[in-house]
Short mmCIF file of C-alpha atoms in Angstrom, two decimals:
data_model
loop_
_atom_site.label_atom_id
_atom_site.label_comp_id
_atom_site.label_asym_id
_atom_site.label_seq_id
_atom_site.Cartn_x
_atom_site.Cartn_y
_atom_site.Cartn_z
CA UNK A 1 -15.21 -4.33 26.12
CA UNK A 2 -17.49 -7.34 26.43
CA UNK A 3 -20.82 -7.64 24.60
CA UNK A 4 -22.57 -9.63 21.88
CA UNK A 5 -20.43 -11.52 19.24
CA UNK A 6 -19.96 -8.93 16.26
CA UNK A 7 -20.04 -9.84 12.58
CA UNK A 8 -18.15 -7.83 9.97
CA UNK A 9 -17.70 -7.32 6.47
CA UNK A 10 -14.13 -6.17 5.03
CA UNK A 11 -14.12 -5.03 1.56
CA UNK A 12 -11.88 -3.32 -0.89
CA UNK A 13 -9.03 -4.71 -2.49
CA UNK A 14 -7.60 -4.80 -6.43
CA UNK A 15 -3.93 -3.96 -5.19
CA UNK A 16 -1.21 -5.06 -2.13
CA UNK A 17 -1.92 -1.39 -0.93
CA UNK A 18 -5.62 -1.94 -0.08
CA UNK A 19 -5.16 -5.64 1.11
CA UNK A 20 -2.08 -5.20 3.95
CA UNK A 21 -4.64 -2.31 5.38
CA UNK A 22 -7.85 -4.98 5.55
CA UNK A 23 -5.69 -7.16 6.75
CA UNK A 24 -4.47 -5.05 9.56
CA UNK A 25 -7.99 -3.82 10.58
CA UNK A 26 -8.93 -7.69 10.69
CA UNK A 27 -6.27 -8.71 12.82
CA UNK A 28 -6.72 -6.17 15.24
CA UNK A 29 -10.41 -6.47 15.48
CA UNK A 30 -10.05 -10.37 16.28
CA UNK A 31 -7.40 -9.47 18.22
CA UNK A 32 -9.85 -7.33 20.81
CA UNK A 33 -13.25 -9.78 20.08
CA UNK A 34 -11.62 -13.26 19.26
CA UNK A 35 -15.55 -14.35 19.10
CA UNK A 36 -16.09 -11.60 16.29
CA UNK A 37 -16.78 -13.12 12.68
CA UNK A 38 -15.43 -11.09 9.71
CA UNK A 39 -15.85 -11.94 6.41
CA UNK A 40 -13.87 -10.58 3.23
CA UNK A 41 -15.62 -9.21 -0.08
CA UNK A 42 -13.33 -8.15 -2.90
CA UNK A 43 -12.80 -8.08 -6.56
CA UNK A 44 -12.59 -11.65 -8.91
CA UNK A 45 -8.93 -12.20 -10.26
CA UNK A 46 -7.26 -10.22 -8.52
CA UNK A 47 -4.95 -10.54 -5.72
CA UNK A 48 -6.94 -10.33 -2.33
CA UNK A 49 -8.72 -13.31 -3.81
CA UNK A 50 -4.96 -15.05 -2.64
CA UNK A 51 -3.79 -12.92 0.04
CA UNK A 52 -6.88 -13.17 2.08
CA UNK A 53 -7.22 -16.65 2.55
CA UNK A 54 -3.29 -17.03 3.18
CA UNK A 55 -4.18 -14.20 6.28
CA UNK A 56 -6.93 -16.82 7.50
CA UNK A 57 -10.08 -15.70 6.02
CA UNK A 58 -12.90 -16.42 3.98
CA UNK A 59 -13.28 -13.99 1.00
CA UNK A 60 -16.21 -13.67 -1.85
CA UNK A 61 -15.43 -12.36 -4.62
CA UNK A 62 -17.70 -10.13 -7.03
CA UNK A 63 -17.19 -9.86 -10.79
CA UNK A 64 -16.48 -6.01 -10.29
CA UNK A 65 -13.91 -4.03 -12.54
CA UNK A 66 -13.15 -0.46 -12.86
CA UNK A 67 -13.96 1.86 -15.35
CA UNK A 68 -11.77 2.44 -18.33
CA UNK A 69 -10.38 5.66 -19.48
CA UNK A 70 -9.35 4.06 -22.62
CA UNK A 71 -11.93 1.93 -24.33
CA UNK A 72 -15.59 3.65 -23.80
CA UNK A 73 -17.23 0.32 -25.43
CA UNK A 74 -15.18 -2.25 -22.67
CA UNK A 75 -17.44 0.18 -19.88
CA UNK A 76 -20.63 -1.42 -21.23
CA UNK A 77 -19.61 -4.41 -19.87
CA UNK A 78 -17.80 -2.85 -16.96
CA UNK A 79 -21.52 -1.42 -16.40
CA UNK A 80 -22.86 -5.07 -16.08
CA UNK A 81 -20.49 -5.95 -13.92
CA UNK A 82 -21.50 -3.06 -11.74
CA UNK A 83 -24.92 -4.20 -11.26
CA UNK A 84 -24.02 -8.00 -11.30
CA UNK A 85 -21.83 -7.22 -8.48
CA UNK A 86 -24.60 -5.07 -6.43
CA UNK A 87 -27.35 -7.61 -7.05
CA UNK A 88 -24.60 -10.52 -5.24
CA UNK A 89 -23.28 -7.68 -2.72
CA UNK A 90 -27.08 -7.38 -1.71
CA UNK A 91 -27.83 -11.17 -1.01
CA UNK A 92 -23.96 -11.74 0.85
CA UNK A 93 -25.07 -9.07 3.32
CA UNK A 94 -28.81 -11.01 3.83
CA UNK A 95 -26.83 -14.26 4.28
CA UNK A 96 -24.09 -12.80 6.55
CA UNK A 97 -26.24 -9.82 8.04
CA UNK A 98 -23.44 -8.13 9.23
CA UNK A 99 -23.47 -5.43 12.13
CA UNK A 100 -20.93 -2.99 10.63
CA UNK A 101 -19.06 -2.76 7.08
CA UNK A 102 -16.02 -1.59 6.47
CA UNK A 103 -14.84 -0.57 3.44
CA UNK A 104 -10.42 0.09 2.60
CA UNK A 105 -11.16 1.65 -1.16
CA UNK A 106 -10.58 0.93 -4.25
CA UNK A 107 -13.74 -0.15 -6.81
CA UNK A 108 -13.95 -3.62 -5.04
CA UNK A 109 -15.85 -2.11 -2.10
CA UNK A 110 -17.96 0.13 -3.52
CA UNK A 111 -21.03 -2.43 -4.36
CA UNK A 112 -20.37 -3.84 -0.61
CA UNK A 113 -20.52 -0.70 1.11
CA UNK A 114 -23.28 1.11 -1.37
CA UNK A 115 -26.06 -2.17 -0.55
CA UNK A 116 -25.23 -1.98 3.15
CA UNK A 117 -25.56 1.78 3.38
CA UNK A 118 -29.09 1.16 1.93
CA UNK A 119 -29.89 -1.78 3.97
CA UNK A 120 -28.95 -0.25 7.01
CA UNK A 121 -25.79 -1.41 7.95
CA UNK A 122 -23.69 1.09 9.48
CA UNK A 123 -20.31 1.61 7.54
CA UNK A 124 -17.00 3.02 7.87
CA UNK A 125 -14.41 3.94 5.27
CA UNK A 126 -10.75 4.08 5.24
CA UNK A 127 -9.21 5.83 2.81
CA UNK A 128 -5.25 5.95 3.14
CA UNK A 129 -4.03 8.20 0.45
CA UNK A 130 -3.84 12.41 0.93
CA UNK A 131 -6.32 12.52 -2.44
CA UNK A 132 -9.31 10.74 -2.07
CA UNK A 133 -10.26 7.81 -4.17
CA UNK A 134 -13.29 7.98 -6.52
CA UNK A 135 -15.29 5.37 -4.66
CA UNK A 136 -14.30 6.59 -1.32
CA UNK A 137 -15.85 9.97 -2.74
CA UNK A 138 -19.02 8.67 -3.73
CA UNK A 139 -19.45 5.91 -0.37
CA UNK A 140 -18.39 9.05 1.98
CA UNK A 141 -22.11 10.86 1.87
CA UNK A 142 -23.47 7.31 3.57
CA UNK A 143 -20.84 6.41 5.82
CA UNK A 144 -21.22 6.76 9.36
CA UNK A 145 -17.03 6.96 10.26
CA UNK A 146 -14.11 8.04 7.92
CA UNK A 147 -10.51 6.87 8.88
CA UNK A 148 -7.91 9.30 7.08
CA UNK A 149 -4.16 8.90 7.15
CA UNK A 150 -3.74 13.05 6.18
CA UNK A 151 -4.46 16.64 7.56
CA UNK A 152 -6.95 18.61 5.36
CA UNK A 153 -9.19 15.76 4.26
CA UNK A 154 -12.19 18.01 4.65
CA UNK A 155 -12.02 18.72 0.92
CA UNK A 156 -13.75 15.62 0.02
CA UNK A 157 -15.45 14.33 3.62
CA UNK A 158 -17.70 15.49 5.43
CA UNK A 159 -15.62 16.86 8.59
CA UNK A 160 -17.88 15.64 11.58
CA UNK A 161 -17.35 12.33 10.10
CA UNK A 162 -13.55 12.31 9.90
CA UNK A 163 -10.96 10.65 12.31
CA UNK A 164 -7.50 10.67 11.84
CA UNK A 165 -6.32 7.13 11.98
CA UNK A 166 -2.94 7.07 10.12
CA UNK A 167 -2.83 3.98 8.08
CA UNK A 168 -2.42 0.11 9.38
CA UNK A 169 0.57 -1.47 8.22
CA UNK A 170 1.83 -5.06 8.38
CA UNK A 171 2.62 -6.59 11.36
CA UNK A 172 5.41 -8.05 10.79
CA UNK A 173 7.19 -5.14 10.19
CA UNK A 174 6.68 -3.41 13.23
CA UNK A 175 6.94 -6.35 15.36
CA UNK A 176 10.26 -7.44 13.76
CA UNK A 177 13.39 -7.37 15.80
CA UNK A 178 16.58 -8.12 14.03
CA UNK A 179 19.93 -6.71 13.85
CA UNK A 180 20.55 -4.73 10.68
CA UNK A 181 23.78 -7.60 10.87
CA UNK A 182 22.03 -10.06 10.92
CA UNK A 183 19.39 -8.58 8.19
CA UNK A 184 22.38 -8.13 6.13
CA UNK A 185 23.90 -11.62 6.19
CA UNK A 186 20.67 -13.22 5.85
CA UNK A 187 19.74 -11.51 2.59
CA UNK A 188 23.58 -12.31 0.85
CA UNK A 189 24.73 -8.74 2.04
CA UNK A 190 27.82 -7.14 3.12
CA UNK A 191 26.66 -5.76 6.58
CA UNK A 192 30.04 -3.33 6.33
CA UNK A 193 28.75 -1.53 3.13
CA UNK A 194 25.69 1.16 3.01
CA UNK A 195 22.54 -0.26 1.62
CA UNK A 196 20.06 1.51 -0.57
CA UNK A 197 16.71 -0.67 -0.88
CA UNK A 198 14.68 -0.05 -4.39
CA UNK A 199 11.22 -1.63 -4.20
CA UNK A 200 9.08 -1.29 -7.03
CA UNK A 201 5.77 -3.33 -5.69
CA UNK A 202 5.04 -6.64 -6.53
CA UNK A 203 4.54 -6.27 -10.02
CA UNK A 204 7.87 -3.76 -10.49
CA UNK A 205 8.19 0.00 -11.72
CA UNK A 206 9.00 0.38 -14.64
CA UNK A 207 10.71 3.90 -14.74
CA UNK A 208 12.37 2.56 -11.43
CA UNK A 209 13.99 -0.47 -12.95
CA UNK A 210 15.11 1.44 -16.03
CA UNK A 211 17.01 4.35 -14.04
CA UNK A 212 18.73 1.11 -12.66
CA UNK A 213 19.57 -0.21 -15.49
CA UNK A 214 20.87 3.09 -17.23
CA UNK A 215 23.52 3.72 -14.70
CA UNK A 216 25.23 0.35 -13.81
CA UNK A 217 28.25 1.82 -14.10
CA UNK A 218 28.02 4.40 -11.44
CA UNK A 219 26.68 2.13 -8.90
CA UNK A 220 29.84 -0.42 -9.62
CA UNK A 221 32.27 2.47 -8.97
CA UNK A 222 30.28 3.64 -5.64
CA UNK A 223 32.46 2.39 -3.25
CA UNK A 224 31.35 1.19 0.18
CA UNK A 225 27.71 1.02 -1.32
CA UNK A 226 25.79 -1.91 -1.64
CA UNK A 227 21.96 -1.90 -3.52
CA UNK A 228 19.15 -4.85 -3.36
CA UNK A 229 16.73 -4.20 -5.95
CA UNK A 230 13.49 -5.96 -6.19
CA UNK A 231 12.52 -5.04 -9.55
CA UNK A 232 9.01 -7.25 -9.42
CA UNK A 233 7.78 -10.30 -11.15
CA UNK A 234 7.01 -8.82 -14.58
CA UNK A 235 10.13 -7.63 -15.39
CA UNK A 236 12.10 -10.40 -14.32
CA UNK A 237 12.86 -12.10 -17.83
CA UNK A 238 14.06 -8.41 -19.09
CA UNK A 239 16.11 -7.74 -16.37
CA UNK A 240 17.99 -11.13 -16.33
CA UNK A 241 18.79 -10.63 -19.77
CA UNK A 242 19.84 -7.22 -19.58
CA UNK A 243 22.62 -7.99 -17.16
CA UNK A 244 23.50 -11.13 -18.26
CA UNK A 245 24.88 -8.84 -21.24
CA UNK A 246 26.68 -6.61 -18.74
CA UNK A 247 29.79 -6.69 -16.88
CA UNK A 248 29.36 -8.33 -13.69
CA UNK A 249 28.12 -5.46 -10.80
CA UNK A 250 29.06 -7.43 -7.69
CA UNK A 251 27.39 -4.46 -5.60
CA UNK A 252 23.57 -4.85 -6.98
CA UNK A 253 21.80 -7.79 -5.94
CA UNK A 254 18.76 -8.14 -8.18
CA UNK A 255 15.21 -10.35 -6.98
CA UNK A 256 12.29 -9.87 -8.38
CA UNK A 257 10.56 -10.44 -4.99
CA UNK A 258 11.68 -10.09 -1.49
CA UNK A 259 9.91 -12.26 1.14
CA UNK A 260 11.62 -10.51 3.99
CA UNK A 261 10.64 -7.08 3.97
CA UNK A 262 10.97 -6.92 8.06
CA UNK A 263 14.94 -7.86 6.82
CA UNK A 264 15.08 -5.92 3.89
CA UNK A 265 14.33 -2.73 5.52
CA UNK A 266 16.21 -3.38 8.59
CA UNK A 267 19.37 -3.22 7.01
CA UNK A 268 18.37 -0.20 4.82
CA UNK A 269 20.15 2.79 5.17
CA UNK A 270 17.91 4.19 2.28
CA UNK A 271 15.11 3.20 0.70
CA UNK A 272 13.58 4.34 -3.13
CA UNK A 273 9.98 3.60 -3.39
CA UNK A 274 6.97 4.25 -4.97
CA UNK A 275 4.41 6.55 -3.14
CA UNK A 276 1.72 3.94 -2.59
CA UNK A 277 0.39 4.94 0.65
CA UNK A 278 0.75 1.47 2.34
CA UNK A 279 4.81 2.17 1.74
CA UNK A 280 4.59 5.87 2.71
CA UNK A 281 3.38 4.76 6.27
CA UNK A 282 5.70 2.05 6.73
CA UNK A 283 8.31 4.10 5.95
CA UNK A 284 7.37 6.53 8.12
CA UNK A 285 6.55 3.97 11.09
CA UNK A 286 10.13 2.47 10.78
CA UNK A 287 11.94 5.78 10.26
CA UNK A 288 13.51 5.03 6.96
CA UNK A 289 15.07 7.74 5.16
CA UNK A 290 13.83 7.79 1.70
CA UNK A 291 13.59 9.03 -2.51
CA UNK A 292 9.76 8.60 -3.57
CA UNK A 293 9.26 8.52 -7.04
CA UNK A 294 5.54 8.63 -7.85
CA UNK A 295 4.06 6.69 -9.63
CA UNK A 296 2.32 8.60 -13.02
CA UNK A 297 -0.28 5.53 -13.51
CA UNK A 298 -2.81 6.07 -10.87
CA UNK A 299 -5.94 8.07 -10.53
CA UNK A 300 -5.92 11.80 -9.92
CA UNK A 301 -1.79 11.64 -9.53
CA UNK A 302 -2.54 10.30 -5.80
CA UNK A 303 1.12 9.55 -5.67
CA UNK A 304 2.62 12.58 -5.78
CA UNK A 305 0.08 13.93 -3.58
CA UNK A 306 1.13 11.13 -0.79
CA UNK A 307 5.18 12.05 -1.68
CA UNK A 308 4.54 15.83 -1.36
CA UNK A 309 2.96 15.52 2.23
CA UNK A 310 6.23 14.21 3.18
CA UNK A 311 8.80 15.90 0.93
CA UNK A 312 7.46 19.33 1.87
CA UNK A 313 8.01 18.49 5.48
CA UNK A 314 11.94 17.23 5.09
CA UNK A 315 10.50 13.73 5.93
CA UNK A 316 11.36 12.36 2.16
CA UNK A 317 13.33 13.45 -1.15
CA UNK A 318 10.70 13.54 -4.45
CA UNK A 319 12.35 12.66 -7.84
CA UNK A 320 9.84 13.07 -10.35
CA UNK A 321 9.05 10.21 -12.30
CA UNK A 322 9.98 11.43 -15.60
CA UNK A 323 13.77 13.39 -14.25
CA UNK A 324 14.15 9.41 -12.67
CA UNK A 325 16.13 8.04 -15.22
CA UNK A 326 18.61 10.53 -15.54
CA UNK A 327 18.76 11.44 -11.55
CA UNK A 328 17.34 8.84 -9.33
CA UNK A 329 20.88 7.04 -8.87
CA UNK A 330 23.34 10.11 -8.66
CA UNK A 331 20.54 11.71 -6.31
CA UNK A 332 20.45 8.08 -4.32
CA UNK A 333 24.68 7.70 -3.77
CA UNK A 334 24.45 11.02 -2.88
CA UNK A 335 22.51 10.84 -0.24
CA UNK A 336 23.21 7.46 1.20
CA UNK A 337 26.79 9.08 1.75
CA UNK A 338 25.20 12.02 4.08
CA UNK A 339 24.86 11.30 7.04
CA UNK A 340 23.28 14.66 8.38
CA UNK A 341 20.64 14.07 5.72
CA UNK A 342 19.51 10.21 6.30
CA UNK A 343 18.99 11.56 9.96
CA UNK A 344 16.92 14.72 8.85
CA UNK A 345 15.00 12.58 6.82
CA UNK A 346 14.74 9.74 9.35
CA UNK A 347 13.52 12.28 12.44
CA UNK A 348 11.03 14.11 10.26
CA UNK A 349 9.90 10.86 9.06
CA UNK A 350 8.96 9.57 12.46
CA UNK A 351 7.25 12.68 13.22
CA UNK A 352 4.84 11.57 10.99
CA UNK A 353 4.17 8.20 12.09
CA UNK A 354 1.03 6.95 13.71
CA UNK A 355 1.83 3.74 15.54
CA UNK A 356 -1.47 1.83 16.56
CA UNK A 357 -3.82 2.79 13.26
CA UNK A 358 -5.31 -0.77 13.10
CA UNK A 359 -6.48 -1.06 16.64
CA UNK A 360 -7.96 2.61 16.76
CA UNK A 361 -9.84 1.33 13.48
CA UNK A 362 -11.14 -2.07 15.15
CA UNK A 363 -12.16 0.07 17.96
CA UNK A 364 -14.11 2.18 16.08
CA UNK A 365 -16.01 -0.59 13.90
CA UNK A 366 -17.13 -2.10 17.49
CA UNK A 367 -18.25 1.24 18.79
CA UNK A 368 -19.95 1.22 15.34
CA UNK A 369 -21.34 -2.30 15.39
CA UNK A 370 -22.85 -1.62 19.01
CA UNK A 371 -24.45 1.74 18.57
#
């Protein structure tokens, strides 16, 4: 497709599973238009204000924050945020004057995406979880395009508008191509023994961790069965002093990051996760047999939403997050040592899988951006 030199805004953000998306959609977009400019609007403090200019691009950030549930007299100030952040949205798009937005959820994007809508910018939404997001809710009745991920998404959108998408994932992953040996010896691992991957996000889960912790035992008398757990950042002090007080468990290798995910899940034979949608596509995309365990923390129980989708259709087994500490392990050396079920799992995971959600996006902002 040639034509004139597009500019785009990309905003959204507050957690990994909104940024690897914008990312994506980014990528492929330059990818197609290498002229096109694209510029990144998310939320002060918080991590796309990193991530985004590590990925190459510029990003503003607005002093947005989401409501609390907790404190009523904090959302005064959340209030003035709100406007703050719609008064500077309003002025980035008359500076930039962009020819499409896109917003990927969460509350970063909705001042973006509410300003262009009313300045006539045509906008498109992604929204990558199976329950809609609050501010993906309220942005829907302007936007021109919404991406879903999910089957029966006309209970919040407007179905004329919808396009099923799946959701982008990183790169990286996809385009990796290692040897589950190799994997194995590069992350310390014994590329004989089964491997169950836990990955609790970069911050850690804290349910997750603890259902760990509670059943050392087991998992040093599971023979032939190896775990890597990245039990996140925060947790990291706790951790290394709760096993520092234990016997040594030469089968659990503990990291409270892992910068090789492409390697990490290569040499997975199963993986527990959260049910962020960013990790329910992956998994899906790579064909990795897995245990969700969603997350009770997030708005309208999302997670469990996202881990029924799959679970209902044999593509993933659901441990609820409060049965976790006294079954996630048992139910994990179980069925890392059944091989009949990490296949199930594995087919009906890839059934699920949409493989080129970022460039069907980017093509759809341009069709967008030239109407």
């Amino acid at each position: 497709m040639k034509g004139k030199n597009i500019k785009v805004i990309v905003s959204g953000g507050g957690t990994g599973g909104h940024i690897f998306p914008a990312v994506s959609i980014a990528n492929a977009i330059k990818a197609q238009h290498p002229d096109a400019e694209i510029l990144f609007v998310g939320a002060l403090g918080r991590m796309e204000m990193q991530r985004v200019p590590d990925a190459g691009y510029k990003i503003i950030g607005l002093p947005i924050q989401g409501f609390s549930r907790k404190n009523m007299f904090k959302n005064i100030a959340v209030l003035f945020k709100i406007w703050k952040s719609q008064r500077m949205a309003k002025k980035i798009i008359k500076d930039f004057q962009p020819d499409v937005a896109v917003g990927v959820g969460g509350y970063a994007s909705g001042p973006l995406l509410n300003q262009a809508a009313k300045m006539g910018v045509p906008t498109l939404i992604q929204e990558q979880n199976s329950y809609a997001g609050v501010t993906n809710k309220l942005l829907a009745k302007k936007a021109r395009k919404i991406c879903v991920a999910y089957d029966g998404m006309e209970r919040f959108f407007p179905a004329d508008k919808i396009i099923k998408t799946g959701n982008p994932v990183r790169q990286n992953l996809v385009d990796a191509n290692i040897s589950r040996e190799q994997a194995a010896k590069d992350l310390g691992l014994d590329p004989q023994k089964k491997t169950i991957l836990v990955i609790g996000g970069s911050l850690g889960a804290r349910t997750v961790n603890e259902s760990i912790l509670q059943h050392l035992d087991d998992i040093r008398n599971a023979d032939g069965v190896q775990i890597m757990w990245q039990h996140g950042k925060f947790y990291s002090e706790e951790i290394r002093q709760a096993l520092a007080k234990e016997d040594e468990v030469k089968n659990l290798k503990a990291t409270d990051f892992i910068a090789g995910m492409d390697k990490a899940y290569a040499c997975a034979d199963l993986v527990v996760s959260r049910a962020g949608a960013s990790s329910i596509s992956e998994l899906c995309l790579l064909r990795k047999p897995s245990i969700l365990v969603p997350s009770p923390n997030v708005a309208e129980d999302h997670q469990t939403k996202n881990a029924l989708a799959l679970s209902t259709k044999g593509a993933a087994i659901l441990v609820k997050d409060a049965e976790a500490r006294e079954t996630l392990v048992s139910t994990a050396l179980q069925t890392v040592n059944d091989p009949e079920k990490l296949q199930s799992l594995a087919e009906n995971a890839g059934k699920l899988a949409y493989h080129d959600s970022a460039n069907v996006i980017a093509q759809e902002v341009w069709k967008l951006a030239n109407e």
